[in-house]
Amino acid sequence: MATEFIESVSKPAVPIIDLVVSEEDRVAIAKRHRRRRASIAIRYVFLTFLAAIILFPIYITIVNSLLTPLQIAARPPFFFPTKPTWGAYSDAWNAGHMSLYLMNSVIVTVLIVTGQIVTATCAAYAFAFLEFPLKRTLFIIFLATLMVPFEVTVITNLTTVVNLGWYNSYAGLAAPFMATGFGAFLLRQAFLGVPRDLRDAAALDGYGHWRFMVRVAVPLARPAMAALAVFSFLGAWNQYLWPLIVTKDSRYRTLQIGLRQLRATSLDQVNVTFAGVVIAALPLIILLVIFQKQLVRGLTAGAVKG
Amino acid sequence: MARVVLDHVTKRYGDVVAVNDLSLEIRDREFLVLLGPSGCGKSTALRMIAGLEDLSGGQIAIGDRVVNDVEPKDRDIAMVFQSYALYPHMTVARNIEFPLRSRKVPENERGPLVEEAARALGLSDLLDRKPAQLSGGQRQRVALARAIVRKPSVFLMDEPLSNLDAKLRVQTRAELIELQRRLDATVVYVTHDQVEAMTMGHRIAIMSDGVLQQVGPPQDVYERPANLFVARFIGAPPMNTITGAISSEGGAHYLVTAGGAIALPSEISGAARNATGLEVVLGVRPEHVRILPHESETQFALEATVAVIESLGHERHVVCRLADEQMVIVRQTVETQRPVEGTAVRLSADPVGLHLFDAATGLRLDAPDPQSVGDGE
């Protein structure tokens, strides 16, 4: 392609180009072109290498779920299942009570995601569109909560949940996560991108804050909301510590704890554990594939004005 | 329709006074243009009429009702924004319908009203499009349709043409004038563009630094500016201003400048008499200045040199330099003989086109009454 480019410049269809592009320019253009191609190639090699590092454990997990325990233990290891066995999946589903845990995870995750979207939307709207005393200070406090690791608040949360009588219940599992500083921050940035004139126009048209939020601000902040939904889904789905301490029996245990139990009960059946991991990860993977565009758009929204 | 009365309206943001003691009556069915440079308080005044800004002082009445504490939605007004403020996720039809929904207009009545507004602005074929699929002019028309759909008493327009290109602006200007006549509506129109103000308004209210400078029909404001700010702001090229002092000798009055003295014609002798000894500014519009050959003899002429000539096709602007380095622009038709750059000439002015201002206060010296700076009612 570089040669073609040089040829097209050296044999111009319109003679006037000869007057414009000197020999030196031609060499410089070709050099620049080669350099750009080399830089793109290096970038692709680097990204492919990174992707391989990230995808390798996932690949091995899937492969191991299709091997027998003996094949998994074999050295050198199997990188391709020559005779895949699917039995581990039914064993994990039945013996590991995956259907119950999956349902619990879905219920808790839906509660948390819905809760976060609703609370974050209201908080973000207030920070973006309303004027009230100590607005800035309150927002900084909201942001400061992002710096506090969850583990620090575990004991307080547990005491609160127990006092409320929500120990070993869906409410106890979801309540501490139904509001988030990150969500409020993300949506506030999206709402700040909504032109002030729209709010004024809506006020003249007879729309109060609530109706403006629902009918105008929220639809316009959809990409950021989708990003928040995906993030809170990931967080809620992968929770381990909190579900473990706030539940006492398997009726309310979630998938991640189920996986731990599966591993403990099928020590000699490593492939079953791997199959359980694949089942647990499947909803996440599907979600990411569906929402990857919104996820990226939501995170970059507001970064560039225009 | 209704009249709008602003009575000693003030708006402060901390120590900054955005609008200072503004008193103005916008008559029923009038097209009033609020004109001024950026930051003069005209948009703030409009937003106070709309109810989008609270007043720091004074009161606003729409019709017979004081609206200081009335919500924007209950003021029976519609506003067109500079940015159009269309809802990007809604179709044109939904945008136009939006104000009707909040007012709980029954669905079967909404459709015909939307169609009527769309037809009035030539949008009937675009009802299913989203704002992003429209041109600037079409978006502007959607914003207008949304304003007229609920038939408000007063229309407020905040620089609605500034985002359009020059050609479209001229066309939309004419459409807006026509629309106002058809609707027989009271319109308050904010702009910094004096051409829009001159061509559209029944009256113009000129503001500067939050203070109302003059109100009146466009021609009056052009011909009798109340002060130096108005004189220099209205008109393109702007009015020439020559600073000097008035002296009297034998009943005749002279303007003494650093570059020499010129006799003032009897038309402004009244004003000149009152200003004897004062430092004044003589104003004369470029079309009222005539270039005479250097050897010509006339009483009312200034020595000058032709510095630059700008040709605009239908006319030319001749920039002349006076002996004291003050510049005077002369507007000439192309039929007039073209002067030569660098040559010495004499400048004479049409006596009826001369204005005298007090250099210290900026006020017009022959104003019958200082109150004419106000509403002029």
XYZ file of C-alpha atoms in Angstrom:
683
model
C 0.000 0.000 0.000
C 2.898 2.314 0.792
C 4.343 1.649 -2.677
C 0.993 2.309 -4.292
C 0.791 5.549 -2.418
C 4.237 6.655 -3.581
C 3.388 5.666 -7.138
C 0.160 7.599 -7.054
C 2.049 10.660 -5.922
C 4.906 10.250 -8.403
C 2.530 9.660 -11.338
C -0.148 12.215 -10.733
C -3.301 12.207 -12.811
C -3.328 15.984 -12.722
C 0.031 17.505 -13.686
C -0.290 20.380 -11.222
C 0.499 17.983 -8.353
C 4.054 17.842 -9.687
C 4.372 21.479 -8.896
C 3.145 20.990 -5.341
C 4.823 17.751 -4.175
C 8.566 17.842 -4.377
C 10.798 14.753 -4.268
C 11.672 15.511 -0.641
C 8.014 15.799 0.304
C 7.276 12.509 -1.422
C 9.940 10.691 0.596
C 8.763 12.341 3.805
C 5.129 11.364 3.149
C 6.100 7.746 2.433
C 8.225 7.649 5.582
C 5.404 9.020 7.704
C 3.030 6.481 6.214
C 5.394 3.576 6.996
C 5.886 4.827 10.547
C 2.128 5.017 11.125
C 1.620 1.449 9.873
C 4.430 0.190 12.111
C 2.926 1.932 15.124
C -0.511 0.407 14.428
C 1.056 -3.058 14.079
C 2.895 -2.727 17.406
C -0.291 -1.569 19.085
C -2.227 -4.580 17.795
C 0.472 -7.036 18.912
C 0.477 -5.492 22.393
C -3.338 -5.536 22.662
C -3.511 -9.130 21.422
C -0.953 -10.113 24.060
C -3.007 -8.364 26.780
C -6.218 -10.002 25.564
C -4.522 -13.419 25.646
C -3.428 -12.872 29.265
C -6.970 -11.900 30.286
C -8.751 -14.598 28.292
C -6.426 -17.493 29.171
C -7.862 -18.229 32.656
C -11.393 -18.089 31.252
C -10.421 -20.454 28.472
C -8.736 -22.885 30.898
C -11.812 -22.803 33.140
C -14.054 -23.785 30.217
C -11.609 -26.479 29.058
C -11.285 -27.948 32.554
C -15.040 -28.061 32.960
C -15.110 -30.360 29.937
C -12.293 -32.672 31.112
C -12.369 -35.520 33.648
C -10.613 -34.969 37.029
C -7.823 -37.321 35.879
C -7.247 -35.327 32.699
C -7.124 -32.109 34.726
C -4.445 -33.592 37.003
C -2.414 -34.930 34.041
C 0.991 -33.439 33.237
C 1.565 -31.985 30.720
C -1.872 -30.401 31.039
C -4.599 -30.670 28.394
C -5.189 -27.401 26.566
C -7.877 -28.843 24.267
C -10.630 -31.242 25.356
C -10.262 -34.090 22.863
C -13.356 -35.866 24.207
C -15.394 -33.227 26.041
C -17.645 -34.507 28.847
C -20.657 -32.374 29.733
C -21.615 -34.315 32.856
C -19.907 -31.844 35.173
C -22.544 -29.225 34.297
C -25.501 -31.379 35.332
C -23.608 -32.463 38.483
C -22.919 -28.835 39.405
C -26.517 -27.773 38.655
C -28.121 -30.615 40.678
C -25.669 -31.458 43.476
C -24.601 -27.823 43.945
C -28.209 -26.488 44.108
C -27.152 -23.962 41.531
C -30.729 -23.175 40.506
C -31.574 -21.939 44.030
C -28.382 -19.918 44.349
C -28.790 -18.521 40.865
C -32.325 -17.391 41.700
C -31.144 -15.805 44.973
C -28.375 -14.008 43.130
C -30.821 -12.755 40.512
C -33.265 -11.464 43.169
C -30.561 -9.718 45.217
C -28.875 -8.292 42.125
C -32.139 -6.949 40.701
C -32.947 -5.346 44.079
C -29.508 -3.737 44.308
C -29.390 -2.557 40.695
C -32.914 -1.104 40.879
C -32.177 0.511 44.231
C -28.927 2.041 43.033
C -30.472 3.407 39.850
C -33.376 5.007 41.714
C -31.360 6.509 44.572
C -28.457 7.576 42.364
C -30.841 9.246 39.883
C -32.586 11.250 42.605
C -29.329 12.240 44.333
C -27.603 13.096 41.065
C -30.563 15.192 39.914
C -30.502 17.149 43.160
C -26.778 17.806 42.844
C -27.090 18.790 39.194
C -30.304 20.826 39.071
C -31.315 21.977 42.543
C -29.871 24.715 44.692
C -29.733 24.002 48.418
C -27.506 24.921 51.352
C -24.255 22.954 51.739
C -24.707 21.386 48.303
C -20.988 21.314 47.595
C -20.047 19.980 51.018
C -22.655 17.241 50.772
C -21.386 16.251 47.353
C -17.826 16.003 48.668
C -19.101 13.790 51.498
C -20.826 11.615 48.881
C -17.568 11.330 46.985
C -15.643 10.612 50.169
C -17.719 7.472 50.709
C -16.015 6.074 47.599
C -12.764 5.989 49.552
C -14.149 3.865 52.396
C -13.713 0.134 51.718
C -16.797 -1.959 52.359
C -14.953 -4.119 54.890
C -14.658 -1.106 57.203
C -18.418 -0.814 57.498
C -19.245 -4.530 57.647
C -19.747 -4.704 61.418
C -21.918 -1.573 61.553
C -23.977 -2.769 58.618
C -24.416 -6.194 60.149
C -25.561 -4.693 63.462
C -28.030 -2.440 61.637
C -29.407 -5.274 59.529
C -29.771 -7.541 62.550
C -31.501 -4.774 64.530
C -33.907 -4.221 61.667
C -34.739 -7.925 61.734
C -33.416 -8.417 58.223
C -30.762 -11.012 59.072
C -30.982 -13.972 56.699
C -33.339 -12.260 54.241
C -33.261 -10.679 50.779
C -33.699 -7.267 52.406
C -30.602 -7.829 54.535
C -28.623 -8.942 51.495
C -29.558 -5.941 49.381
C -30.216 -2.987 51.720
C -26.622 -1.816 52.403
C -25.920 -1.555 48.656
C -29.012 0.237 47.458
C -27.345 3.649 47.422
C -23.920 4.467 46.065
C -21.721 7.530 45.880
C -20.254 6.308 42.604
C -23.691 6.134 40.985
C -24.614 9.611 42.168
C -21.320 10.946 40.825
C -21.646 9.207 37.454
C -25.229 10.341 36.873
C -24.562 13.859 38.150
C -21.933 14.244 35.444
C -24.450 13.008 32.878
C -27.150 15.383 34.146
C -24.722 18.306 34.046
C -24.499 17.631 30.313
C -28.234 18.345 29.946
C -28.493 21.976 28.774
C -29.841 24.391 31.378
C -32.169 25.830 28.720
C -34.029 22.510 28.613
C -34.817 22.820 32.315
C -35.956 26.416 31.803
C -38.059 25.459 28.778
C -39.663 22.633 30.743
C -40.377 24.964 33.670
C -42.176 27.341 31.285
C -44.009 24.399 29.751
C -45.314 23.508 33.184
C -43.037 20.643 34.162
C -41.839 20.488 37.759
C -38.579 18.894 38.796
C -39.982 15.379 39.121
C -41.613 15.319 35.695
C -38.607 16.982 34.081
C -36.343 14.356 35.625
C -38.480 11.451 34.452
C -39.369 12.767 30.999
C -36.267 14.680 29.953
C -33.191 14.268 32.160
C -33.377 10.480 32.603
C -33.944 9.670 28.903
C -31.025 11.937 28.012
C -28.764 10.268 30.594
C -29.577 6.764 29.373
C -26.008 5.774 28.418
C -24.697 6.716 31.856
C -27.584 4.869 33.501
C -26.846 1.753 31.462
C -23.213 1.976 32.562
C -24.270 2.326 36.183
C -26.627 -0.635 35.826
C -23.852 -2.814 34.431
C -21.421 -1.767 37.154
C -23.831 -2.306 39.977
C -24.824 -5.648 38.426
C -21.168 -6.738 38.367
C -20.646 -5.646 41.962
C -23.832 -7.238 43.264
C -23.398 -10.484 41.340
C -19.834 -11.051 42.538
C -20.432 -10.282 46.213
C -19.055 -12.846 48.568
C -18.257 -11.508 52.032
C -21.583 -9.818 52.813
C -23.876 -12.652 51.664
C -21.727 -15.036 53.673
C -22.079 -13.186 56.959
C -25.658 -11.978 56.623
C -27.180 -15.375 55.792
C -27.247 -18.505 57.893
C -28.837 -21.106 55.654
C -28.868 -21.984 51.990
C -32.360 -20.510 51.410
C -30.841 -17.050 50.971
C -27.290 -17.901 49.943
C -26.124 -16.523 46.626
C -24.213 -18.063 43.763
C -20.718 -17.094 44.908
C -21.228 -18.826 48.251
C -22.795 -21.736 46.390
C -19.594 -22.045 44.375
C -17.520 -22.155 47.547
C -19.753 -24.892 48.920
C -19.587 -26.765 45.633
C -15.822 -26.788 45.843
C -15.919 -28.056 49.408
C -18.363 -30.873 48.588
C -16.701 -32.004 45.361
C -13.024 -31.964 46.204
C -12.383 -34.987 44.016
C -14.525 -33.582 41.216
C -12.600 -30.459 40.227
C -14.337 -30.369 36.834
C -17.682 -29.884 38.624
C -16.316 -26.806 40.373
C -15.111 -25.474 37.037
C -18.534 -26.113 35.518
C -20.113 -24.214 38.454
C -17.796 -21.286 37.821
C -18.814 -21.210 34.157
C -22.514 -21.268 35.104
C -21.941 -18.421 37.575
C -20.032 -16.341 35.034
C -22.414 -16.900 32.128
C -24.996 -14.197 33.016
C -22.190 -11.657 33.418
C -20.661 -12.509 30.077
C -24.024 -12.269 28.320
C -24.685 -8.929 29.999
C -21.299 -7.519 29.010
C -21.692 -8.615 25.413
C -25.121 -6.963 25.205
C -24.209 -3.737 27.003
C -20.561 -3.236 26.121
C -21.324 -0.216 23.923
C -23.359 1.532 26.620
C -20.694 0.692 29.184
C -17.958 2.439 27.242
C -20.223 5.303 26.148
C -21.402 5.827 29.716
C -17.911 6.048 31.085
C -16.640 8.395 28.407
C -19.808 10.543 28.313
C -19.066 14.088 29.380
C -15.343 13.554 28.933
C -15.431 15.407 25.644
C -17.853 18.241 25.108
C -19.559 18.336 21.769
C -52.818 39.232 24.488
C -51.430 41.456 27.233
C -49.136 44.275 28.117
C -46.086 43.785 30.324
C -45.008 46.396 32.839
C -41.649 46.414 34.562
C -41.697 48.794 37.490
C -38.311 49.723 39.000
C -37.061 46.182 38.480
C -33.621 45.362 39.862
C -31.604 42.166 39.830
C -28.463 41.704 41.902
C -26.071 38.762 42.004
C -24.100 39.434 45.161
C -22.424 42.777 44.569
C -23.063 42.755 40.842
C -26.132 44.656 39.659
C -27.285 42.945 36.465
C -30.433 45.037 36.003
C -30.670 48.415 37.678
C -34.025 50.057 38.346
C -35.573 49.133 35.013
C -38.951 50.676 34.299
C -40.514 49.807 30.984
C -43.955 49.228 29.553
C -44.380 46.771 26.713
C -47.710 47.555 25.134
C -50.359 45.064 24.182
C -49.590 43.488 20.768
C -46.271 45.318 20.591
C -43.023 43.893 19.227
C -40.463 45.357 21.624
C -36.779 44.675 21.141
C -34.418 44.732 24.127
C -31.102 45.673 22.581
C -27.652 45.931 24.072
C -24.156 44.485 24.107
C -23.289 41.220 25.892
C -23.695 41.441 29.642
C -25.937 44.537 29.574
C -28.711 42.758 31.476
C -31.192 42.311 28.634
C -31.408 38.522 28.926
C -31.674 38.774 32.701
C -34.582 41.185 32.266
C -36.264 38.731 29.897
C -35.695 35.814 32.281
C -37.257 37.860 35.078
C -40.353 38.426 32.943
C -40.390 34.670 32.311
C -40.071 33.912 36.015
C -36.801 32.049 35.566
C -35.015 34.604 37.768
C -36.285 36.106 40.996
C -36.394 39.880 41.333
C -34.145 41.674 43.810
C -36.455 44.675 43.709
C -39.427 46.192 41.898
C -42.339 44.390 40.333
C -43.440 42.918 37.041
C -47.019 42.821 35.830
C -48.357 40.823 32.909
C -51.827 41.981 31.916
C -53.372 43.314 35.082
C -51.654 40.824 37.354
C -48.431 41.310 39.320
C -46.468 38.149 38.647
C -43.494 38.463 41.024
C -44.549 35.342 42.905
C -46.262 33.535 40.045
C -44.618 30.348 38.747
C -43.276 30.544 35.157
C -45.871 28.047 33.964
C -48.716 30.186 35.308
C -47.599 33.443 33.671
C -49.196 32.608 30.326
C -45.987 33.218 28.420
C -43.876 31.197 26.017
C -40.179 31.568 25.465
C -37.930 30.810 22.528
C -34.322 30.198 23.505
C -31.117 30.957 21.634
C -30.195 27.260 21.809
C -33.782 26.349 20.735
C -33.991 24.092 23.843
C -35.640 21.254 21.949
C -35.869 17.909 23.705
C -33.405 15.812 21.669
C -35.007 12.457 22.438
C -38.461 13.513 21.250
C -39.798 13.869 17.724
C -40.835 17.248 16.350
C -44.487 16.377 17.035
C -43.726 15.428 20.645
C -41.671 18.573 21.134
C -44.527 20.761 19.932
C -47.023 18.769 21.981
C -44.940 18.917 25.167
C -46.480 22.112 26.662
C -49.988 20.797 25.957
C -49.373 17.546 27.830
C -48.408 19.322 31.020
C -51.557 21.406 30.774
C -53.605 18.255 30.516
C -55.103 19.199 27.139
C -57.154 16.138 26.082
C -55.401 13.897 23.580
C -58.014 14.395 20.856
C -57.475 18.170 21.012
C -53.684 17.971 21.113
C -53.304 16.438 17.643
C -55.117 19.228 15.731
C -53.312 21.925 17.747
C -49.923 20.402 16.946
C -50.842 20.117 13.280
C -52.018 23.715 13.185
C -48.790 25.009 14.754
C -46.690 22.802 12.481
C -48.578 23.999 9.412
C -48.147 27.642 10.425
C -44.388 27.149 10.439
C -44.083 24.773 7.506
C -43.163 21.758 9.615
C -45.951 19.387 8.579
C -43.562 17.029 6.763
C -41.044 16.906 9.583
C -43.264 15.847 12.480
C -41.695 12.400 12.841
C -38.090 13.592 12.817
C -35.864 14.100 15.808
C -34.177 17.527 16.320
C -30.763 16.096 15.371
C -32.146 15.347 11.907
C -33.136 18.976 11.308
C -31.230 21.999 10.044
C -30.709 25.039 12.264
C -33.567 26.925 10.624
C -35.945 23.980 10.997
C -35.031 23.599 14.674
C -35.730 27.276 15.163
C -39.153 26.835 13.596
C -39.892 23.858 15.869
C -39.018 26.040 18.863
C -41.420 28.688 17.543
C -44.135 26.100 16.934
C -43.748 24.881 20.511
C -44.168 28.474 21.664
C -47.280 29.268 19.606
C -49.071 25.944 20.149
C -50.637 26.936 23.432
C -51.446 30.504 22.364
C -49.806 32.436 25.203
C -50.393 36.127 25.947
C -46.742 37.087 25.631
C -43.853 35.660 23.630
C -40.335 36.054 24.971
C -37.488 35.491 22.539
C -33.890 35.335 23.661
C -31.601 35.916 20.669
C -33.488 33.313 18.631
C -31.607 34.015 15.407
C -28.024 34.123 16.643
C -27.303 30.481 15.813
C -28.432 30.813 12.206
C -26.189 31.676 9.301
C -26.440 35.164 7.818
C -28.711 34.273 4.895
C -31.126 32.232 6.980
C -31.178 34.956 9.600
C -32.506 37.486 7.099
C -35.187 35.060 5.938
C -36.223 34.031 9.468
C -36.301 37.677 10.528
C -38.971 38.370 7.941
C -40.873 35.218 8.950
C -40.857 36.294 12.593
C -42.224 39.732 11.758
C -44.958 38.106 9.717
C -45.699 35.604 12.482
C -46.042 38.352 15.055
C -48.493 40.199 12.830
C -50.491 37.050 12.157
C -50.682 36.097 15.827
C -51.259 39.724 16.849
C -49.079 38.907 19.824
C -47.062 40.830 22.391
C -43.423 39.973 21.788
C -40.360 40.846 23.853
C -37.322 40.108 21.764
C -33.762 40.206 23.088
C -30.852 40.729 20.732
C -27.419 42.291 20.501
C -27.858 42.741 16.745
C -28.947 46.283 15.934
C -30.072 45.284 12.448
C -32.578 42.858 13.968
C -33.673 45.555 16.379
C -34.107 48.204 13.693
C -35.973 45.933 11.285
C -38.195 43.999 13.669
C -39.189 46.133 16.606
C -42.100 48.525 16.884
C -39.939 50.055 19.603
C -36.410 49.415 20.774
C -35.258 49.539 24.396
C -31.493 49.933 24.578
C -29.658 48.779 27.684
C -26.107 49.155 28.890
C -24.594 47.966 32.168
C -28.007 47.002 33.477
C -29.447 50.478 32.882
C -32.090 51.381 30.315
C -30.638 54.031 27.996
C -33.502 54.886 25.666
C -36.820 53.540 24.453
C -38.488 54.511 21.225
C -39.368 53.605 17.662
C -36.272 52.511 15.698
C -36.198 55.622 13.515
C -36.475 57.965 16.502
C -33.681 56.196 18.318
C -31.530 56.390 15.209
C -32.275 60.021 14.498
C -32.300 61.349 18.047
C -30.098 59.174 20.256
C -30.564 60.151 23.889
C -26.919 59.773 24.792
C -23.497 58.935 23.422
C -23.863 55.202 24.163
C -26.997 54.937 22.019
C -25.467 57.171 19.358
C -22.421 54.931 19.024
C -24.291 51.622 19.448
C -26.977 52.192 16.831
C -25.851 52.480 13.247
C -23.208 50.758 11.178
C -20.717 52.234 10.625
C -21.221 53.977 13.968
C -21.861 57.694 14.406
C -18.746 59.844 14.114
C -17.951 61.684 17.304
C -15.653 64.694 17.487
C -14.645 65.969 20.892
C -14.147 69.678 21.476
C -15.335 72.714 23.418
C -18.048 75.220 22.542
C -17.129 78.846 22.243
C -19.347 81.780 21.299
C -18.402 84.857 19.379
C -20.752 87.494 18.090
C -23.802 85.269 18.410
C -22.172 82.462 16.432
C -21.087 79.206 18.065
C -17.958 77.266 17.292
C -16.704 73.823 18.154
C -13.059 74.230 19.049
C -11.077 71.037 18.556
C -7.349 70.370 18.819
C -7.232 70.512 15.046
C -9.048 73.854 14.661
C -12.452 75.446 15.086
C -15.606 74.949 13.062
C -18.682 77.069 13.038
C -21.841 75.310 14.188
C -24.970 75.806 12.070
C -27.972 77.584 13.470
C -29.902 74.276 13.676
C -28.006 73.339 16.813
C -27.282 76.786 18.128
C -29.853 76.352 20.893
C -28.034 73.345 22.256
C -24.687 75.018 21.681
C -25.707 78.136 23.572
C -26.487 76.098 26.679
C -23.127 74.365 26.393
C -20.852 77.337 25.923
C -17.582 76.661 27.729
C -18.382 72.998 28.200
C -16.495 70.092 26.717
C -18.853 68.488 24.229
C -18.994 65.706 21.687
C -20.332 66.512 18.250
C -21.992 63.509 16.629
C -22.674 63.078 12.953
C -23.693 59.940 11.121
C -21.469 58.835 8.207
C -24.250 59.454 5.677
C -24.552 63.066 6.807
C -20.898 63.907 6.138
C -19.908 65.205 2.717
C -16.440 65.317 1.250
C -15.610 68.621 -0.417
C -12.554 69.506 -2.431
C -9.814 71.010 -0.318
C -10.086 74.393 -2.017
C -13.837 74.728 -1.452
C -14.947 77.432 0.896
C -17.591 76.793 3.453
C -18.051 77.841 6.992
C -18.913 74.471 8.404
C -16.011 72.330 7.288
C -13.103 70.490 8.821
C -9.707 69.884 7.271
C -8.987 66.181 6.818
C -6.959 63.634 4.881
C -8.445 60.583 3.186
C -6.907 57.617 5.003
C -8.665 54.472 3.759
C -11.503 53.721 1.350
C -13.617 50.595 1.891
C -15.841 49.551 -1.008
C -18.935 47.503 -0.206
C -20.323 47.263 -3.702
C -23.453 49.366 -3.265
C -21.676 52.046 -1.211
C -18.263 53.000 0.070
C -16.923 54.051 3.454
C -14.246 56.708 3.335
C -12.199 56.913 6.522
C -10.753 60.407 6.981
C -8.216 61.604 9.525
C -8.664 65.052 11.069
C -5.748 67.289 11.930
C -5.935 66.173 15.573
C -5.885 62.460 14.578
C -9.620 61.929 15.258
C -11.166 59.697 12.592
C -14.357 60.428 10.653
C -16.129 57.880 8.459
C -18.036 59.131 5.441
C -20.643 56.950 3.769
C -20.886 57.570 0.031
C -22.990 56.090 -2.706
C -21.009 54.568 -5.549
C -22.332 57.272 -7.858
C -20.407 59.922 -5.908
C -16.949 60.701 -7.179
C -14.392 58.465 -5.461
C -11.796 60.480 -3.501
C -8.123 59.627 -3.698
C -6.403 58.085 -0.680
C -3.847 60.384 0.927
C -5.312 63.607 -0.449
C -6.383 66.575 1.645
C -10.134 67.279 1.679
C -12.661 69.259 3.641
C -15.519 67.622 5.473
C -18.873 69.256 5.714
C -21.987 67.986 7.476
C -25.685 68.245 6.866
C -26.808 70.627 9.652
C -29.900 68.542 10.472
C -27.675 65.543 11.037
C -25.613 67.108 13.809
C -25.999 66.019 17.436
C -24.407 67.582 20.491
C -23.649 65.585 23.640
C -22.240 66.623 26.980
C -18.783 64.990 27.110
C -18.996 64.557 30.893
C -22.454 62.960 31.174
C -22.825 61.645 27.640
C -26.359 63.071 27.518
C -27.819 64.759 24.462
C -27.680 68.511 24.895
C -30.822 69.444 23.021
C -32.975 66.818 24.712
C -36.210 68.541 25.689
C -36.317 66.782 29.019
C -33.920 64.407 30.775
C -36.912 62.088 31.324
C -36.782 61.206 27.627
C -33.987 58.829 28.571
C -36.642 56.766 30.286
C -39.701 55.255 28.715
C -40.455 58.185 26.480
C -44.147 57.646 27.112
